[in-house]
mmCIF file of C-alpha atoms in Angstrom:
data_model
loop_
_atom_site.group_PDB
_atom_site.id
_atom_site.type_symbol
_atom_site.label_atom_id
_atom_site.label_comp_id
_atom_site.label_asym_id
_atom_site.label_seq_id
_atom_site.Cartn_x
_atom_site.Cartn_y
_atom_site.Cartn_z
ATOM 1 C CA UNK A 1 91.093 53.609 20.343
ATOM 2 C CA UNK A 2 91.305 53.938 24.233
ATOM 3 C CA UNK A 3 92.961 50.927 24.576
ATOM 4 C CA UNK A 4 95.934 52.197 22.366
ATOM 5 C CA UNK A 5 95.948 55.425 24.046
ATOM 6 C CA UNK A 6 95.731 53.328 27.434
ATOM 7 C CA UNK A 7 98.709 51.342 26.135
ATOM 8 C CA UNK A 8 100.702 54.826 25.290
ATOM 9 C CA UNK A 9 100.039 56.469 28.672
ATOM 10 C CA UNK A 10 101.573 53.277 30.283
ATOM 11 C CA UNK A 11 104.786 53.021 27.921
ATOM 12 C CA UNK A 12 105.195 56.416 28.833
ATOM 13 C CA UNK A 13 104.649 56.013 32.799
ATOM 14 C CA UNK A 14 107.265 53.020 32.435
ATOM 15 C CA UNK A 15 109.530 55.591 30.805
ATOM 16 C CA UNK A 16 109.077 57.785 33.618
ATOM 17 C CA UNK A 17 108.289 60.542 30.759
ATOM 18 C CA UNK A 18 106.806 63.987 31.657
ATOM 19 C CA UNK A 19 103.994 64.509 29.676
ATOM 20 C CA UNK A 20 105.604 66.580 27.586
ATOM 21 C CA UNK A 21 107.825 64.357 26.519
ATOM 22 C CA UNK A 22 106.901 61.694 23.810
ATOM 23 C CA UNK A 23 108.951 58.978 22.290
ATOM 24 C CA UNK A 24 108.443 57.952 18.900
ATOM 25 C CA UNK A 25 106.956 54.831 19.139
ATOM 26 C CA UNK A 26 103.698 57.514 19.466
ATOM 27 C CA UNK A 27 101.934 59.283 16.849
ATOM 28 C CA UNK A 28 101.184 62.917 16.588
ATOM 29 C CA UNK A 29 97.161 61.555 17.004
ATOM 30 C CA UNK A 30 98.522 59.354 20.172
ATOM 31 C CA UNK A 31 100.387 62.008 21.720
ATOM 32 C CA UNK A 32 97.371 64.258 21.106
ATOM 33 C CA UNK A 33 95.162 61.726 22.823
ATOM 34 C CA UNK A 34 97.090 61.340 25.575
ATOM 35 C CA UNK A 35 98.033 65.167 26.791
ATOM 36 C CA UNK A 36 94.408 65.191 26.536
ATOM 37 C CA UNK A 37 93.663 62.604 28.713
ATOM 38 C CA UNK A 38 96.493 63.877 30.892
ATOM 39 C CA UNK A 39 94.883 67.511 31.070
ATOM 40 C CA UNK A 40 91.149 65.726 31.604
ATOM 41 C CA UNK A 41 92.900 63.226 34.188
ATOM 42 C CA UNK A 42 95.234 65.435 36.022
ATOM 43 C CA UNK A 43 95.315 69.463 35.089
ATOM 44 C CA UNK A 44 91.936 70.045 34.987
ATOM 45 C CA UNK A 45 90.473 68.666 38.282
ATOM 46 C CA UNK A 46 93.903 70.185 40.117
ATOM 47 C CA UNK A 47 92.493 73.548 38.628
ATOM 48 C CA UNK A 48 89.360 72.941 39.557
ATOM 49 C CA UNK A 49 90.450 72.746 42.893
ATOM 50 C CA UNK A 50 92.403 75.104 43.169
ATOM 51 C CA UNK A 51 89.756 77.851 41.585
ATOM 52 C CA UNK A 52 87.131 75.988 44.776
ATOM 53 C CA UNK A 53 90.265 76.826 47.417
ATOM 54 C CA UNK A 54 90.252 80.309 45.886
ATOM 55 C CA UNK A 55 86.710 81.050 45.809
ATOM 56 C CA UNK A 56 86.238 79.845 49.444
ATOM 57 C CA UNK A 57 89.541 81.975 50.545
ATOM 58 C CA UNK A 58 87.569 85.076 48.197
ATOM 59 C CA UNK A 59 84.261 84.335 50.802
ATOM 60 C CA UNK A 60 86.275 84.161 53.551
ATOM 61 C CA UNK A 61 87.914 87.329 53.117
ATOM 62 C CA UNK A 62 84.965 89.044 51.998
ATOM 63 C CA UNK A 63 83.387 87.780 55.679
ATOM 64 C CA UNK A 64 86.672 89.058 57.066
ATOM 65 C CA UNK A 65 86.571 92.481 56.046
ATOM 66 C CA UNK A 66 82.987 92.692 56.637
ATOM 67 C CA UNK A 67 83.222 92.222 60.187
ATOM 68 C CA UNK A 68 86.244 94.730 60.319
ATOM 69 C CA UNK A 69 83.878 96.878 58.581
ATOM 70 C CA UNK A 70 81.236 96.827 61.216
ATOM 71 C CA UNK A 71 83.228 96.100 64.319
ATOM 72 C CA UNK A 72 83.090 99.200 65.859
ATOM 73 C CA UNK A 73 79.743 100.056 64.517
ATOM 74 C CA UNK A 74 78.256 96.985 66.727
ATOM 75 C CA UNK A 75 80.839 97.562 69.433
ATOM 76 C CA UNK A 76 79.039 98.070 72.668
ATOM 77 C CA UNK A 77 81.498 98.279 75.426
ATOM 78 C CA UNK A 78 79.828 100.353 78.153
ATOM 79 C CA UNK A 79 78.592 97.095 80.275
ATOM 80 C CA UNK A 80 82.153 95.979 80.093
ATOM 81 C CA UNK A 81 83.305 99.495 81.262
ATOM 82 C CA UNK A 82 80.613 99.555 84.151
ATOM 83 C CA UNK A 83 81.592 96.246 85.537
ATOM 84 C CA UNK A 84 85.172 97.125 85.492
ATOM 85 C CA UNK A 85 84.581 100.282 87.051
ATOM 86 C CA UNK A 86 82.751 98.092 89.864
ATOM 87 C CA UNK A 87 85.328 95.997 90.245
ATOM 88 C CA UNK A 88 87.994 98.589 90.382
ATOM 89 C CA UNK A 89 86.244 99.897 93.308
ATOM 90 C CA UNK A 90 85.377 96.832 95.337
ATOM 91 C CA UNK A 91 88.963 95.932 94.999
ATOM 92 C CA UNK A 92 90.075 99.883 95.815
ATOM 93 C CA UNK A 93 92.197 100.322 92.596
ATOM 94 C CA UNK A 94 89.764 103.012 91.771
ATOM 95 C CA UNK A 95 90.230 105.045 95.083
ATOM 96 C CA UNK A 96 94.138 104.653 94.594
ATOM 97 C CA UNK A 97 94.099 105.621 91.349
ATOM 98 C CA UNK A 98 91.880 108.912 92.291
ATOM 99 C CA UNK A 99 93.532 109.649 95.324
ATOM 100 C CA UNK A 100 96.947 109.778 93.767
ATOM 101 C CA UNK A 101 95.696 112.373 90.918
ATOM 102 C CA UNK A 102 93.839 114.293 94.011
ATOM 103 C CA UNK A 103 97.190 114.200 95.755
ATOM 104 C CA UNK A 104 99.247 115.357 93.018
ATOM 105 C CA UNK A 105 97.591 117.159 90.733
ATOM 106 C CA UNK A 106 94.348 119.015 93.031
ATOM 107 C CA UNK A 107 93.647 121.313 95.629
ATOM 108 C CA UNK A 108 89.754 120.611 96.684
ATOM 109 C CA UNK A 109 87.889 123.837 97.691
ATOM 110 C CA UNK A 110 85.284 124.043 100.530
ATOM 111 C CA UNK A 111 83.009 127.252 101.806
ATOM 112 C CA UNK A 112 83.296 126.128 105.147
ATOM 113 C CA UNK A 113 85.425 124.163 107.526
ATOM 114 C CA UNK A 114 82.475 122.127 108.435
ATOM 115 C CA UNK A 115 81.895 121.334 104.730
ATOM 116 C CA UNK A 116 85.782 120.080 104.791
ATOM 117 C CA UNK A 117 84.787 117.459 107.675
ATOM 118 C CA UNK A 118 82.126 116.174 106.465
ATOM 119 C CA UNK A 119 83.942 115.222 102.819
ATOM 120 C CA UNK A 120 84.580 111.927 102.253
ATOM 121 C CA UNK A 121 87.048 112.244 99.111
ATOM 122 C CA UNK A 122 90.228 113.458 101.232
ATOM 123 C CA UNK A 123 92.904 111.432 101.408
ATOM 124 C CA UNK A 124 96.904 111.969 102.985
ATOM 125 C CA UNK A 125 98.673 114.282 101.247
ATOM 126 C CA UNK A 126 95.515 116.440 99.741
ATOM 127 C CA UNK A 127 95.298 120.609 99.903
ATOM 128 C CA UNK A 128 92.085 122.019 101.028
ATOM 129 C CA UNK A 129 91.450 125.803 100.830
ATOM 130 C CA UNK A 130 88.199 126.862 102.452
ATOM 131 C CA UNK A 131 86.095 130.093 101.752
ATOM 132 C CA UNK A 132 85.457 130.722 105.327
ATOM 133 C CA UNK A 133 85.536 128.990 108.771
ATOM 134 C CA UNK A 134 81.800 128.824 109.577
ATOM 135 C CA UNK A 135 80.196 130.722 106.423
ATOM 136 C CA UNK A 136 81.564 131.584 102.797
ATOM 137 C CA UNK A 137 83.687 134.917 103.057
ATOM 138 C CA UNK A 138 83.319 135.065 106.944
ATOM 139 C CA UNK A 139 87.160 136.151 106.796
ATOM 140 C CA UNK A 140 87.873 132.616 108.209
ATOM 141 C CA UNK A 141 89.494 131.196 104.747
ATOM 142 C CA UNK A 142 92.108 129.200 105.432
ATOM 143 C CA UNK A 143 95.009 126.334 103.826
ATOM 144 C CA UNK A 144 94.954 122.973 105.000
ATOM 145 C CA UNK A 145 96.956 120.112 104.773
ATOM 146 C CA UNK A 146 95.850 116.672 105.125
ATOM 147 C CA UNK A 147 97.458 113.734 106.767
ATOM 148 C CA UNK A 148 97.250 110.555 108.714
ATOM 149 C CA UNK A 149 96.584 111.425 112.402
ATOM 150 C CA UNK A 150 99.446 110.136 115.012
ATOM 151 C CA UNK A 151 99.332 109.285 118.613
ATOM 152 C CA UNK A 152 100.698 112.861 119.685
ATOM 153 C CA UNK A 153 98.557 114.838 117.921
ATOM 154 C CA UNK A 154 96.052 117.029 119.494
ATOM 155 C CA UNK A 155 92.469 117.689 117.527
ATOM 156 C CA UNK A 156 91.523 121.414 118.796
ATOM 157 C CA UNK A 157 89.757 122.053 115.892
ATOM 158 C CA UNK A 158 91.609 125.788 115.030
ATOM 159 C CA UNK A 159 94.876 124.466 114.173
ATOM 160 C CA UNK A 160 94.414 120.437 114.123
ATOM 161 C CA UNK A 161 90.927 119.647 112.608
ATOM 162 C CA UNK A 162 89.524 116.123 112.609
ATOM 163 C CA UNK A 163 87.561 115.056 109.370
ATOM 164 C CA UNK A 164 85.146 112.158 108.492
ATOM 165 C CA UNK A 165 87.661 109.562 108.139
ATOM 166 C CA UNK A 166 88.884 109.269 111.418
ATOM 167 C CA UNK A 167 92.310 108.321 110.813
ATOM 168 C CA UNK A 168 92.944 111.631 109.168
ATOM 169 C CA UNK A 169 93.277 115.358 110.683
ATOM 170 C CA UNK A 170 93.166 118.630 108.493
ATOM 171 C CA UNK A 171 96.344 120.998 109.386
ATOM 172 C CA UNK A 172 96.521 124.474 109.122
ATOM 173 C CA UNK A 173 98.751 126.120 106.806
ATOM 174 C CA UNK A 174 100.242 129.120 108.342
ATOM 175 C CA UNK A 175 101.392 131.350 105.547
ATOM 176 C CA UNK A 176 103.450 134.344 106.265
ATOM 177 C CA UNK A 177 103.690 133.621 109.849
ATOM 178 C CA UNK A 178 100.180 135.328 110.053
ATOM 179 C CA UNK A 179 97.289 133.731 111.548
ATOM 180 C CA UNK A 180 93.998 135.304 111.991
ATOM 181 C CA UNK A 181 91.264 135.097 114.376
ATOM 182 C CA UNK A 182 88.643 134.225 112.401
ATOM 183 C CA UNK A 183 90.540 131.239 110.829
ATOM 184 C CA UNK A 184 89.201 129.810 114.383
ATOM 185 C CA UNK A 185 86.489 131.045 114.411
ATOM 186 C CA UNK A 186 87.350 133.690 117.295
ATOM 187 C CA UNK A 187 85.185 136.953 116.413
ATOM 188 C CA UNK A 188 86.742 139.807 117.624
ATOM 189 C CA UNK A 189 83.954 142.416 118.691
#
């Protein structure tokens, strides 16, 4: 029997025939025969693969969504954050980036004017207000504006005060055209 239904599939392949499309040289028990062997031959091991492709794309998007899943919940960044914050500063993005919020957006507060000289977060352009001259409410509070120093400045410390970084000075703010003693630490008694 399998060599007649051997013979039928290859009349049909030299007809170029579909398989289903018979001619009528076959039986109805030869056609049978040979959509079998055409679905055991040809259909059913193309399905077969194709239900292995889909299983494997099912696991791999079940992986897939389990790592979305638990991305963030195993998501330790701080080291990267530390040694990016290390770099920033070694490189001086960091200091930019703080000094141009301090010089926009701050005004940094001192008790004293020696407190102001000693800081080492000023930078040109910053505000300082101080709560006294030489102690906290002293009467000495005073404005000051901070810049780069220049050749024809003069440091006296009451109007022009130098600070830790030497190539700034501190200047005094003179509001109201009123300047008082004390803001130089001049007690009058």
């Amino acid at each position: 029997m399998t060599n007649k239904i051997d013979a039928c599939i290859q009349v049909c392949a030299d007809w170029g025939l579909i398989p289903t499309s018979f001619r009528q040289c076959m039986t109805w028990e030869e056609q049978v025969l040979w959509l079998m062997k055409f679905l055991n031959d040809t259909v059913i091991p193309t399905l077969n693969s194709v239900i292995d492709d889909e299983s494997d794309l099912s696991k791999a998007f079940d992986d897939l969504k389990s790592y979305v899943d638990n991305y963030f919940d195993n998501l330790d960044v701080q080291e990267e954050i530390d040694n990016k914050l290390d770099e920033m500063a070694d490189d001086g993005t960091l200091a930019e980036i703080i000094s141009a919020y301090i010089n926009l957006r701050s005004l940094l507060v001192y008790n004293t004017v020696a407190d102001m000289k000693l800081a080492e977060n000023l930078a040109d352009g910053s505000y300082v207000s101080t709560y006294g001259y030489t102690a906290m409410g002293d009467g000495g509070a005073a404005n000051y504006k901070v810049r780069t120093i220049t050749n024809e400045d003069v440091v006296d410390e009451m109007t022009l005060i130098a600070l830790a970084d030497e190539t700034l000075v501190a200047e005094l703010v003179v509001q109201n055209s009123t300047v008082y003693t004390k803001q130089f630490s001049i007690i009058g008694d």
